[in-house]
PDB file of N, CA, C and O in Angstrom:
ATOM      1  N   UNK A 552       6.927  27.683 -19.365  1.00  0.00           N
ATOM      2  CA  UNK A 552       6.398  27.053 -18.173  1.00  0.00           C
ATOM      3  C   UNK A 552       7.397  27.235 -17.040  1.00  0.00           C
ATOM      4  O   UNK A 552       8.600  27.213 -17.230  1.00  0.00           O
ATOM      5  N   UNK A 553       6.878  27.386 -15.823  1.00  0.00           N
ATOM      6  CA  UNK A 553       7.722  27.679 -14.667  1.00  0.00           C
ATOM      7  C   UNK A 553       8.611  26.498 -14.307  1.00  0.00           C
ATOM      8  O   UNK A 553       9.796  26.647 -14.100  1.00  0.00           O
ATOM      9  N   UNK A 554       8.008  25.293 -14.214  1.00  0.00           N
ATOM     10  CA  UNK A 554       8.770  24.071 -13.944  1.00  0.00           C
ATOM     11  C   UNK A 554       8.787  23.242 -15.218  1.00  0.00           C
ATOM     12  O   UNK A 554       7.782  23.112 -15.888  1.00  0.00           O
ATOM     13  N   UNK A 555       9.922  22.692 -15.519  1.00  0.00           N
ATOM     14  CA  UNK A 555       9.974  21.791 -16.677  1.00  0.00           C
ATOM     15  C   UNK A 555      10.701  20.512 -16.277  1.00  0.00           C
ATOM     16  O   UNK A 555      11.874  20.325 -16.578  1.00  0.00           O
ATOM     17  N   UNK A 556       9.968  19.670 -15.569  1.00  0.00           N
ATOM     18  CA  UNK A 556      10.523  18.387 -15.179  1.00  0.00           C
ATOM     19  C   UNK A 556      10.378  17.411 -16.331  1.00  0.00           C
ATOM     20  O   UNK A 556       9.406  17.453 -17.083  1.00  0.00           O
ATOM     21  N   UNK A 557      11.330  16.510 -16.459  1.00  0.00           N
ATOM     22  CA  UNK A 557      11.266  15.518 -17.530  1.00  0.00           C
ATOM     23  C   UNK A 557      10.531  14.256 -17.097  1.00  0.00           C
ATOM     24  O   UNK A 557      10.059  13.504 -17.924  1.00  0.00           O
ATOM     25  N   UNK A 558      10.439  14.047 -15.817  1.00  0.00           N
ATOM     26  CA  UNK A 558       9.810  12.838 -15.300  1.00  0.00           C
ATOM     27  C   UNK A 558       8.567  13.222 -14.493  1.00  0.00           C
ATOM     28  O   UNK A 558       8.586  14.191 -13.721  1.00  0.00           O
ATOM     29  N   UNK A 559       7.497  12.473 -14.668  1.00  0.00           N
ATOM     30  CA  UNK A 559       6.251  12.770 -13.959  1.00  0.00           C
ATOM     31  C   UNK A 559       6.401  12.601 -12.452  1.00  0.00           C
ATOM     32  O   UNK A 559       5.688  13.240 -11.676  1.00  0.00           O
ATOM     33  N   UNK A 560       7.355  11.773 -12.028  1.00  0.00           N
ATOM     34  CA  UNK A 560       7.558  11.572 -10.587  1.00  0.00           C
ATOM     35  C   UNK A 560       8.069  12.835  -9.916  1.00  0.00           C
ATOM     36  O   UNK A 560       7.827  13.052  -8.730  1.00  0.00           O
ATOM     37  N   UNK A 561       8.756  13.689 -10.676  1.00  0.00           N
ATOM     38  CA  UNK A 561       9.215  14.954 -10.104  1.00  0.00           C
ATOM     39  C   UNK A 561       8.043  15.845  -9.726  1.00  0.00           C
ATOM     40  O   UNK A 561       8.046  16.495  -8.680  1.00  0.00           O
ATOM     41  N   UNK A 562       7.019  15.887 -10.583  1.00  0.00           N
ATOM     42  CA  UNK A 562       5.814  16.645 -10.252  1.00  0.00           C
ATOM     43  C   UNK A 562       5.120  16.045  -9.038  1.00  0.00           C
ATOM     44  O   UNK A 562       4.620  16.766  -8.172  1.00  0.00           O
ATOM     45  N   UNK A 563       5.092  14.723  -8.972  1.00  0.00           N
ATOM     46  CA  UNK A 563       4.467  14.067  -7.835  1.00  0.00           C
ATOM     47  C   UNK A 563       5.202  14.410  -6.547  1.00  0.00           C
ATOM     48  O   UNK A 563       4.578  14.717  -5.528  1.00  0.00           O
ATOM     49  N   UNK A 564       6.514  14.397  -6.580  1.00  0.00           N
ATOM     50  CA  UNK A 564       7.308  14.745  -5.399  1.00  0.00           C
ATOM     51  C   UNK A 564       7.048  16.186  -4.997  1.00  0.00           C
ATOM     52  O   UNK A 564       6.889  16.503  -3.817  1.00  0.00           O
ATOM     53  N   UNK A 565       6.983  17.084  -5.972  1.00  0.00           N
ATOM     54  CA  UNK A 565       6.735  18.493  -5.688  1.00  0.00           C
ATOM     55  C   UNK A 565       5.383  18.694  -5.000  1.00  0.00           C
ATOM     56  O   UNK A 565       5.300  19.336  -3.951  1.00  0.00           O
ATOM     57  N   UNK A 566       4.325  18.138  -5.567  1.00  0.00           N
ATOM     58  CA  UNK A 566       2.999  18.355  -4.999  1.00  0.00           C
ATOM     59  C   UNK A 566       2.810  17.627  -3.670  1.00  0.00           C
ATOM     60  O   UNK A 566       2.158  18.148  -2.767  1.00  0.00           O
ATOM     61  N   UNK A 567       3.402  16.444  -3.526  1.00  0.00           N
ATOM     62  CA  UNK A 567       3.319  15.771  -2.228  1.00  0.00           C
ATOM     63  C   UNK A 567       4.092  16.541  -1.160  1.00  0.00           C
ATOM     64  O   UNK A 567       3.666  16.598   0.000  1.00  0.00           O
ATOM     65  N   UNK A 568       5.197  17.160  -1.549  1.00  0.00           N
ATOM     66  CA  UNK A 568       5.952  17.993  -0.603  1.00  0.00           C
ATOM     67  C   UNK A 568       5.143  19.212  -0.191  1.00  0.00           C
ATOM     68  O   UNK A 568       5.163  19.621   0.974  1.00  0.00           O
ATOM     69  N   UNK A 569       4.425  19.790  -1.153  1.00  0.00           N
ATOM     70  CA  UNK A 569       3.569  20.932  -0.816  1.00  0.00           C
ATOM     71  C   UNK A 569       2.457  20.520   0.148  1.00  0.00           C
ATOM     72  O   UNK A 569       2.165  21.242   1.106  1.00  0.00           O
ATOM     73  N   UNK A 570       1.825  19.370  -0.102  1.00  0.00           N
ATOM     74  CA  UNK A 570       0.782  18.900   0.807  1.00  0.00           C
ATOM     75  C   UNK A 570       1.352  18.574   2.183  1.00  0.00           C
ATOM     76  O   UNK A 570       0.722  18.849   3.205  1.00  0.00           O
ATOM     77  N   UNK A 571       2.546  18.002   2.233  1.00  0.00           N
ATOM     78  CA  UNK A 571       3.179  17.707   3.512  1.00  0.00           C
ATOM     79  C   UNK A 571       3.466  18.985   4.283  1.00  0.00           C
ATOM     80  O   UNK A 571       3.185  19.090   5.481  1.00  0.00           O
ATOM     81  N   UNK A 572       4.018  19.979   3.608  1.00  0.00           N
ATOM     82  CA  UNK A 572       4.316  21.240   4.294  1.00  0.00           C
ATOM     83  C   UNK A 572       3.044  21.940   4.748  1.00  0.00           C
ATOM     84  O   UNK A 572       3.007  22.522   5.837  1.00  0.00           O
ATOM     85  N   UNK A 573       1.989  21.882   3.952  1.00  0.00           N
ATOM     86  CA  UNK A 573       0.712  22.456   4.364  1.00  0.00           C
ATOM     87  C   UNK A 573       0.179  21.746   5.602  1.00  0.00           C
ATOM     88  O   UNK A 573      -0.298  22.389   6.542  1.00  0.00           O
ATOM     89  N   UNK A 574       0.281  20.421   5.624  1.00  0.00           N
ATOM     90  CA  UNK A 574      -0.179  19.664   6.784  1.00  0.00           C
ATOM     91  C   UNK A 574       0.633  19.960   8.033  1.00  0.00           C
ATOM     92  O   UNK A 574       0.098  20.059   9.136  1.00  0.00           O
ATOM     93  N   UNK A 575       1.945  20.136   7.877  1.00  0.00           N
ATOM     94  CA  UNK A 575       2.797  20.445   9.026  1.00  0.00           C
ATOM     95  C   UNK A 575       2.480  21.840   9.561  1.00  0.00           C
ATOM     96  O   UNK A 575       2.428  22.054  10.774  1.00  0.00           O
ATOM     97  N   UNK A 576       2.247  22.785   8.654  1.00  0.00           N
ATOM     98  CA  UNK A 576       1.982  24.163   9.094  1.00  0.00           C
ATOM     99  C   UNK A 576       0.627  24.304   9.777  1.00  0.00           C
ATOM    100  O   UNK A 576       0.465  25.142  10.664  1.00  0.00           O
ATOM    101  N   UNK A 577      -0.360  23.494   9.381  1.00  0.00           N
ATOM    102  CA  UNK A 577      -1.697  23.635   9.948  1.00  0.00           C
ATOM    103  C   UNK A 577      -1.978  22.628  11.061  1.00  0.00           C
ATOM    104  O   UNK A 577      -3.085  22.588  11.576  1.00  0.00           O
ATOM    105  N   UNK A 578      -1.003  21.857  11.453  1.00  0.00           N
ATOM    106  CA  UNK A 578      -1.168  20.849  12.500  1.00  0.00           C
ATOM    107  C   UNK A 578      -1.276  21.521  13.862  1.00  0.00           C
ATOM    108  O   UNK A 578      -0.598  22.493  14.153  1.00  0.00           O
ATOM    109  N   UNK A 579      -2.121  20.972  14.712  1.00  0.00           N
ATOM    110  CA  UNK A 579      -2.313  21.536  16.053  1.00  0.00           C
ATOM    111  C   UNK A 579      -1.202  21.113  17.006  1.00  0.00           C
ATOM    112  O   UNK A 579      -0.986  21.736  18.026  1.00  0.00           O
ATOM    113  N   UNK A 580      -0.491  20.028  16.718  1.00  0.00           N
ATOM    114  CA  UNK A 580       0.627  19.532  17.491  1.00  0.00           C
ATOM    115  C   UNK A 580       0.292  19.201  18.939  1.00  0.00           C
ATOM    116  O   UNK A 580       1.100  19.337  19.836  1.00  0.00           O
ATOM    117  N   UNK A 581      -0.919  18.783  19.174  1.00  0.00           N
ATOM    118  CA  UNK A 581      -1.274  18.268  20.494  1.00  0.00           C
ATOM    119  C   UNK A 581      -1.364  16.754  20.379  1.00  0.00           C
ATOM    120  O   UNK A 581      -1.976  16.229  19.460  1.00  0.00           O
ATOM    121  N   UNK A 582      -0.741  16.056  21.287  1.00  0.00           N
ATOM    122  CA  UNK A 582      -0.727  14.603  21.230  1.00  0.00           C
ATOM    123  C   UNK A 582      -1.758  14.070  22.214  1.00  0.00           C
ATOM    124  O   UNK A 582      -1.693  14.347  23.414  1.00  0.00           O
ATOM    125  N   UNK A 583      -2.716  13.357  21.667  1.00  0.00           N
ATOM    126  CA  UNK A 583      -3.706  12.675  22.495  1.00  0.00           C
ATOM    127  C   UNK A 583      -3.407  11.196  22.414  1.00  0.00           C
ATOM    128  O   UNK A 583      -3.503  10.591  21.352  1.00  0.00           O
ATOM    129  N   UNK A 584      -3.028  10.621  23.525  1.00  0.00           N
ATOM    130  CA  UNK A 584      -2.581   9.237  23.549  1.00  0.00           C
ATOM    131  C   UNK A 584      -3.688   8.283  23.116  1.00  0.00           C
ATOM    132  O   UNK A 584      -3.405   7.264  22.475  1.00  0.00           O
ATOM    133  N   UNK A 585      -4.937   8.605  23.387  1.00  0.00           N
ATOM    134  CA  UNK A 585      -6.030   7.716  22.977  1.00  0.00           C
ATOM    135  C   UNK A 585      -6.147   7.657  21.453  1.00  0.00           C
ATOM    136  O   UNK A 585      -6.365   6.582  20.889  1.00  0.00           O
ATOM    137  N   UNK A 586      -5.969   8.774  20.765  1.00  0.00           N
ATOM    138  CA  UNK A 586      -6.014   8.779  19.299  1.00  0.00           C
ATOM    139  C   UNK A 586      -4.828   8.019  18.708  1.00  0.00           C
ATOM    140  O   UNK A 586      -4.969   7.316  17.704  1.00  0.00           O
ATOM    141  N   UNK A 587      -3.673   8.161  19.324  1.00  0.00           N
ATOM    142  CA  UNK A 587      -2.484   7.454  18.850  1.00  0.00           C
ATOM    143  C   UNK A 587      -2.674   5.953  19.013  1.00  0.00           C
ATOM    144  O   UNK A 587      -2.367   5.170  18.102  1.00  0.00           O
ATOM    145  N   UNK A 588      -3.204   5.527  20.141  1.00  0.00           N
ATOM    146  CA  UNK A 588      -3.417   4.099  20.394  1.00  0.00           C
ATOM    147  C   UNK A 588      -4.459   3.533  19.435  1.00  0.00           C
ATOM    148  O   UNK A 588      -4.265   2.443  18.864  1.00  0.00           O
ATOM    149  N   UNK A 589      -5.548   4.248  19.230  1.00  0.00           N
ATOM    150  CA  UNK A 589      -6.587   3.779  18.310  1.00  0.00           C
ATOM    151  C   UNK A 589      -6.039   3.672  16.887  1.00  0.00           C
ATOM    152  O   UNK A 589      -6.286   2.691  16.181  1.00  0.00           O
ATOM    153  N   UNK A 590      -5.275   4.663  16.446  1.00  0.00           N
ATOM    154  CA  UNK A 590      -4.694   4.625  15.102  1.00  0.00           C
ATOM    155  C   UNK A 590      -3.718   3.460  14.964  1.00  0.00           C
ATOM    156  O   UNK A 590      -3.729   2.743  13.951  1.00  0.00           O
ATOM    157  N   UNK A 591      -2.883   3.246  15.966  1.00  0.00           N
ATOM    158  CA  UNK A 591      -1.909   2.162  15.920  1.00  0.00           C
ATOM    159  C   UNK A 591      -2.594   0.799  15.894  1.00  0.00           C
ATOM    160  O   UNK A 591      -2.250  -0.071  15.077  1.00  0.00           O
ATOM    161  N   UNK A 592      -3.577   0.603  16.745  1.00  0.00           N
ATOM    162  CA  UNK A 592      -4.288  -0.679  16.800  1.00  0.00           C
ATOM    163  C   UNK A 592      -5.051  -0.933  15.507  1.00  0.00           C
ATOM    164  O   UNK A 592      -5.036  -2.046  14.967  1.00  0.00           O
ATOM    165  N   UNK A 593      -5.701   0.096  14.971  1.00  0.00           N
ATOM    166  CA  UNK A 593      -6.453  -0.104  13.731  1.00  0.00           C
ATOM    167  C   UNK A 593      -5.534  -0.409  12.553  1.00  0.00           C
ATOM    168  O   UNK A 593      -5.863  -1.248  11.708  1.00  0.00           O
ATOM    169  N   UNK A 594      -4.367   0.206  12.501  1.00  0.00           N
ATOM    170  CA  UNK A 594      -3.407  -0.101  11.432  1.00  0.00           C
ATOM    171  C   UNK A 594      -2.900  -1.528  11.540  1.00  0.00           C
ATOM    172  O   UNK A 594      -2.846  -2.248  10.531  1.00  0.00           O
ATOM    173  N   UNK A 595      -2.523  -1.940  12.732  1.00  0.00           N
ATOM    174  CA  UNK A 595      -2.018  -3.297  12.921  1.00  0.00           C
ATOM    175  C   UNK A 595      -3.094  -4.346  12.671  1.00  0.00           C
ATOM    176  O   UNK A 595      -2.833  -5.390  12.056  1.00  0.00           O
ATOM    177  N   UNK A 596      -4.305  -4.077  13.119  1.00  0.00           N
ATOM    178  CA  UNK A 596      -5.403  -5.012  12.916  1.00  0.00           C
ATOM    179  C   UNK A 596      -5.741  -5.145  11.430  1.00  0.00           C
ATOM    180  O   UNK A 596      -5.951  -6.251  10.928  1.00  0.00           O
ATOM    181  N   UNK A 597      -5.767  -4.037  10.722  1.00  0.00           N
ATOM    182  CA  UNK A 597      -6.029  -4.075   9.291  1.00  0.00           C
ATOM    183  C   UNK A 597      -4.943  -4.852   8.558  1.00  0.00           C
ATOM    184  O   UNK A 597      -5.229  -5.669   7.679  1.00  0.00           O
ATOM    185  N   UNK A 598      -3.693  -4.621   8.911  1.00  0.00           N
ATOM    186  CA  UNK A 598      -2.589  -5.340   8.287  1.00  0.00           C
ATOM    187  C   UNK A 598      -2.704  -6.836   8.537  1.00  0.00           C
ATOM    188  O   UNK A 598      -2.519  -7.647   7.627  1.00  0.00           O
ATOM    189  N   UNK A 599      -3.025  -7.232   9.767  1.00  0.00           N
ATOM    190  CA  UNK A 599      -3.155  -8.641  10.115  1.00  0.00           C
ATOM    191  C   UNK A 599      -4.305  -9.299   9.357  1.00  0.00           C
ATOM    192  O   UNK A 599      -4.143 -10.392   8.792  1.00  0.00           O
ATOM    193  N   UNK A 600      -5.460  -8.632   9.309  1.00  0.00           N
ATOM    194  CA  UNK A 600      -6.634  -9.197   8.631  1.00  0.00           C
ATOM    195  C   UNK A 600      -6.377  -9.360   7.137  1.00  0.00           C
ATOM    196  O   UNK A 600      -6.657 -10.405   6.550  1.00  0.00           O
ATOM    197  N   UNK A 601      -5.825  -8.346   6.506  1.00  0.00           N
ATOM    198  CA  UNK A 601      -5.586  -8.430   5.067  1.00  0.00           C
ATOM    199  C   UNK A 601      -4.477  -9.420   4.726  1.00  0.00           C
ATOM    200  O   UNK A 601      -4.525 -10.061   3.677  1.00  0.00           O
ATOM    201  N   UNK A 602      -3.502  -9.577   5.600  1.00  0.00           N
ATOM    202  CA  UNK A 602      -2.465 -10.580   5.373  1.00  0.00           C
ATOM    203  C   UNK A 602      -3.056 -11.982   5.449  1.00  0.00           C
ATOM    204  O   UNK A 602      -2.773 -12.828   4.590  1.00  0.00           O
ATOM    205  N   UNK A 603      -3.862 -12.236   6.453  1.00  0.00           N
ATOM    206  CA  UNK A 603      -4.505 -13.553   6.568  1.00  0.00           C
ATOM    207  C   UNK A 603      -5.421 -13.818   5.381  1.00  0.00           C
ATOM    208  O   UNK A 603      -5.449 -14.926   4.835  1.00  0.00           O
ATOM    209  N   UNK A 604      -6.173 -12.831   4.957  1.00  0.00           N
ATOM    210  CA  UNK A 604      -7.079 -12.974   3.826  1.00  0.00           C
ATOM    211  C   UNK A 604      -6.320 -13.271   2.535  1.00  0.00           C
ATOM    212  O   UNK A 604      -6.708 -14.148   1.772  1.00  0.00           O
ATOM    213  N   UNK A 605      -5.215 -12.569   2.310  1.00  0.00           N
ATOM    214  CA  UNK A 605      -4.465 -12.790   1.065  1.00  0.00           C
ATOM    215  C   UNK A 605      -3.799 -14.161   1.058  1.00  0.00           C
ATOM    216  O   UNK A 605      -3.712 -14.805   0.016  1.00  0.00           O
ATOM    217  N   UNK A 606      -3.339 -14.640   2.212  1.00  0.00           N
ATOM    218  CA  UNK A 606      -2.739 -15.975   2.285  1.00  0.00           C
ATOM    219  C   UNK A 606      -3.802 -17.032   1.976  1.00  0.00           C
ATOM    220  O   UNK A 606      -3.550 -17.980   1.221  1.00  0.00           O
ATOM    221  N   UNK A 607      -5.002 -16.869   2.525  1.00  0.00           N
ATOM    222  CA  UNK A 607      -6.086 -17.815   2.257  1.00  0.00           C
ATOM    223  C   UNK A 607      -6.490 -17.788   0.792  1.00  0.00           C
ATOM    224  O   UNK A 607      -6.768 -18.827   0.195  1.00  0.00           O
ATOM    225  N   UNK A 608      -6.548 -16.615   0.186  1.00  0.00           N
ATOM    226  CA  UNK A 608      -6.886 -16.496  -1.232  1.00  0.00           C
ATOM    227  C   UNK A 608      -5.854 -17.208  -2.099  1.00  0.00           C
ATOM    228  O   UNK A 608      -6.203 -17.904  -3.045  1.00  0.00           O
ATOM    229  N   UNK A 609      -4.576 -17.039  -1.783  1.00  0.00           N
ATOM    230  CA  UNK A 609      -3.527 -17.704  -2.551  1.00  0.00           C
ATOM    231  C   UNK A 609      -3.636 -19.222  -2.431  1.00  0.00           C
ATOM    232  O   UNK A 609      -3.469 -19.942  -3.419  1.00  0.00           O
ATOM    233  N   UNK A 610      -3.917 -19.708  -1.223  1.00  0.00           N
ATOM    234  CA  UNK A 610      -4.055 -21.153  -1.029  1.00  0.00           C
ATOM    235  C   UNK A 610      -5.250 -21.699  -1.803  1.00  0.00           C
ATOM    236  O   UNK A 610      -5.176 -22.768  -2.410  1.00  0.00           O
ATOM    237  N   UNK A 611      -6.354 -20.954  -1.814  1.00  0.00           N
ATOM    238  CA  UNK A 611      -7.541 -21.394  -2.543  1.00  0.00           C
ATOM    239  C   UNK A 611      -7.277 -21.407  -4.045  1.00  0.00           C
ATOM    240  O   UNK A 611      -7.689 -22.329  -4.749  1.00  0.00           O
ATOM    241  N   UNK A 612      -6.593 -20.404  -4.551  1.00  0.00           N
ATOM    242  CA  UNK A 612      -6.289 -20.360  -5.980  1.00  0.00           C
ATOM    243  C   UNK A 612      -5.363 -21.503  -6.370  1.00  0.00           C
ATOM    244  O   UNK A 612      -5.546 -22.138  -7.404  1.00  0.00           O
ATOM    245  N   UNK A 613      -4.375 -21.769  -5.549  1.00  0.00           N
ATOM    246  CA  UNK A 613      -3.439 -22.850  -5.855  1.00  0.00           C
ATOM    247  C   UNK A 613      -4.136 -24.195  -5.829  1.00  0.00           C
ATOM    248  O   UNK A 613      -3.926 -25.037  -6.706  1.00  0.00           O
ATOM    249  N   UNK A 614      -5.011 -24.417  -4.843  1.00  0.00           N
ATOM    250  CA  UNK A 614      -5.730 -25.688  -4.784  1.00  0.00           C
ATOM    251  C   UNK A 614      -6.707 -25.811  -5.950  1.00  0.00           C
ATOM    252  O   UNK A 614      -6.919 -26.903  -6.482  1.00  0.00           O
ATOM    253  N   UNK A 615      -7.285 -24.715  -6.404  1.00  0.00           N
ATOM    254  CA  UNK A 615      -8.179 -24.739  -7.564  1.00  0.00           C
ATOM    255  C   UNK A 615      -7.407 -25.145  -8.813  1.00  0.00           C
ATOM    256  O   UNK A 615      -7.852 -25.977  -9.597  1.00  0.00           O
ATOM    257  N   UNK A 616      -6.236 -24.552  -9.014  1.00  0.00           N
ATOM    258  CA  UNK A 616      -5.431 -24.883 -10.183  1.00  0.00           C
ATOM    259  C   UNK A 616      -4.988 -26.344 -10.157  1.00  0.00           C
ATOM    260  O   UNK A 616      -4.995 -27.030 -11.174  1.00  0.00           O
ATOM    261  N   UNK A 617      -4.591 -26.823  -8.984  1.00  0.00           N
ATOM    262  CA  UNK A 617      -4.125 -28.202  -8.879  1.00  0.00           C
ATOM    263  C   UNK A 617      -5.266 -29.196  -9.065  1.00  0.00           C
ATOM    264  O   UNK A 617      -5.103 -30.240  -9.693  1.00  0.00           O
ATOM    265  N   UNK A 618      -6.436 -28.911  -8.519  1.00  0.00           N
ATOM    266  CA  UNK A 618      -7.554 -29.848  -8.604  1.00  0.00           C
ATOM    267  C   UNK A 618      -8.162 -29.888 -10.001  1.00  0.00           C
ATOM    268  O   UNK A 618      -8.745 -30.895 -10.393  1.00  0.00           O
ATOM    269  N   UNK A 619      -8.044 -28.837 -10.777  1.00  0.00           N
ATOM    270  CA  UNK A 619      -8.629 -28.807 -12.110  1.00  0.00           C
ATOM    271  C   UNK A 619      -7.638 -29.168 -13.205  1.00  0.00           C
ATOM    272  O   UNK A 619      -7.947 -29.041 -14.383  1.00  0.00           O
ATOM    273  N   UNK A 620      -6.465 -29.605 -12.829  1.00  0.00           N
ATOM    274  CA  UNK A 620      -5.493 -30.024 -13.817  1.00  0.00           C
ATOM    275  C   UNK A 620      -4.820 -28.875 -14.549  1.00  0.00           C
ATOM    276  O   UNK A 620      -4.135 -29.082 -15.535  1.00  0.00           O
ATOM    277  N   UNK A 621      -5.027 -27.674 -14.079  1.00  0.00           N
ATOM    278  CA  UNK A 621      -4.380 -26.512 -14.669  1.00  0.00           C
ATOM    279  C   UNK A 621      -3.007 -26.381 -14.033  1.00  0.00           C
ATOM    280  O   UNK A 621      -2.786 -26.837 -12.915  1.00  0.00           O
ATOM    281  N   UNK A 622      -2.084 -25.779 -14.753  1.00  0.00           N
ATOM    282  CA  UNK A 622      -0.758 -25.575 -14.185  1.00  0.00           C
ATOM    283  C   UNK A 622      -0.851 -24.820 -12.871  1.00  0.00           C
ATOM    284  O   UNK A 622      -1.616 -23.871 -12.751  1.00  0.00           O
ATOM    285  N   UNK A 623      -0.096 -25.247 -11.913  1.00  0.00           N
ATOM    286  CA  UNK A 623      -0.076 -24.518 -10.652  1.00  0.00           C
ATOM    287  C   UNK A 623       0.681 -23.216 -10.846  1.00  0.00           C
ATOM    288  O   UNK A 623       1.431 -23.030 -11.808  1.00  0.00           O
ATOM    289  N   UNK A 624       0.496 -22.307  -9.932  1.00  0.00           N
ATOM    290  CA  UNK A 624       1.148 -21.006 -10.021  1.00  0.00           C
ATOM    291  C   UNK A 624       2.664 -21.159  -9.972  1.00  0.00           C
ATOM    292  O   UNK A 624       3.388 -20.484 -10.694  1.00  0.00           O
ATOM    293  N   UNK A 625       3.132 -22.098  -9.172  1.00  0.00           N
ATOM    294  CA  UNK A 625       4.589 -22.316  -9.091  1.00  0.00           C
ATOM    295  C   UNK A 625       5.137 -22.833 -10.417  1.00  0.00           C
ATOM    296  O   UNK A 625       6.177 -22.396 -10.892  1.00  0.00           O
ATOM    297  N   UNK A 626       4.424 -23.792 -11.028  1.00  0.00           N
ATOM    298  CA  UNK A 626       4.883 -24.305 -12.321  1.00  0.00           C
ATOM    299  C   UNK A 626       4.789 -23.252 -13.403  1.00  0.00           C
ATOM    300  O   UNK A 626       5.654 -23.174 -14.282  1.00  0.00           O
ATOM    301  N   UNK A 627       3.747 -22.441 -13.356  1.00  0.00           N
ATOM    302  CA  UNK A 627       3.604 -21.375 -14.346  1.00  0.00           C
ATOM    303  C   UNK A 627       4.731 -20.376 -14.251  1.00  0.00           C
ATOM    304  O   UNK A 627       5.308 -19.958 -15.250  1.00  0.00           O
ATOM    305  N   UNK A 628       5.076 -19.996 -13.013  1.00  0.00           N
ATOM    306  CA  UNK A 628       6.156 -19.035 -12.830  1.00  0.00           C
ATOM    307  C   UNK A 628       7.505 -19.638 -13.214  1.00  0.00           C
ATOM    308  O   UNK A 628       8.396 -18.915 -13.653  1.00  0.00           O
ATOM    309  N   UNK A 629       7.669 -20.940 -13.065  1.00  0.00           N
ATOM    310  CA  UNK A 629       8.936 -21.559 -13.456  1.00  0.00           C
ATOM    311  C   UNK A 629       9.096 -21.612 -14.972  1.00  0.00           C
ATOM    312  O   UNK A 629      10.208 -21.694 -15.475  1.00  0.00           O
ATOM    313  N   UNK A 630       7.976 -21.558 -15.703  1.00  0.00           N
ATOM    314  CA  UNK A 630       8.043 -21.549 -17.167  1.00  0.00           C
ATOM    315  C   UNK A 630       8.466 -20.193 -17.716  1.00  0.00           C
ATOM    316  O   UNK A 630       9.006 -20.116 -18.810  1.00  0.00           O
ATOM    317  N   UNK A 631       8.232 -19.163 -16.947  1.00  0.00           N
ATOM    318  CA  UNK A 631       8.552 -17.808 -17.430  1.00  0.00           C
ATOM    319  C   UNK A 631      10.023 -17.523 -17.371  1.00  0.00           C
ATOM    320  O   UNK A 631      10.783 -17.932 -16.638  1.00  0.00           O
TER     321      UNK A 631
END
C-alpha cells in the first residue's frame, strides 16, 4: 500500500488537506461584501439561536428531574 498510517486521523488529515487544496485552487477569489455579510450574520444568528435553545432544554430537563424526585443532573454528576 502506498500510505501506511497507523492512525485513522492521519487519513482524515490527508483527505481534508486534499479537499482544502482543491478548494483553494478552484476558488474565484472575488470578494463580494454582501455574501460575506450574509454568511457572517447567518452564522452568528444560528449560534445564538442554538445556544438559547440548548440552555432552555437543559433548564427543562433539570426541572423535570427535580420535580419527579429523580436525581438532578448536578447530583448525578457528583456521584460519578
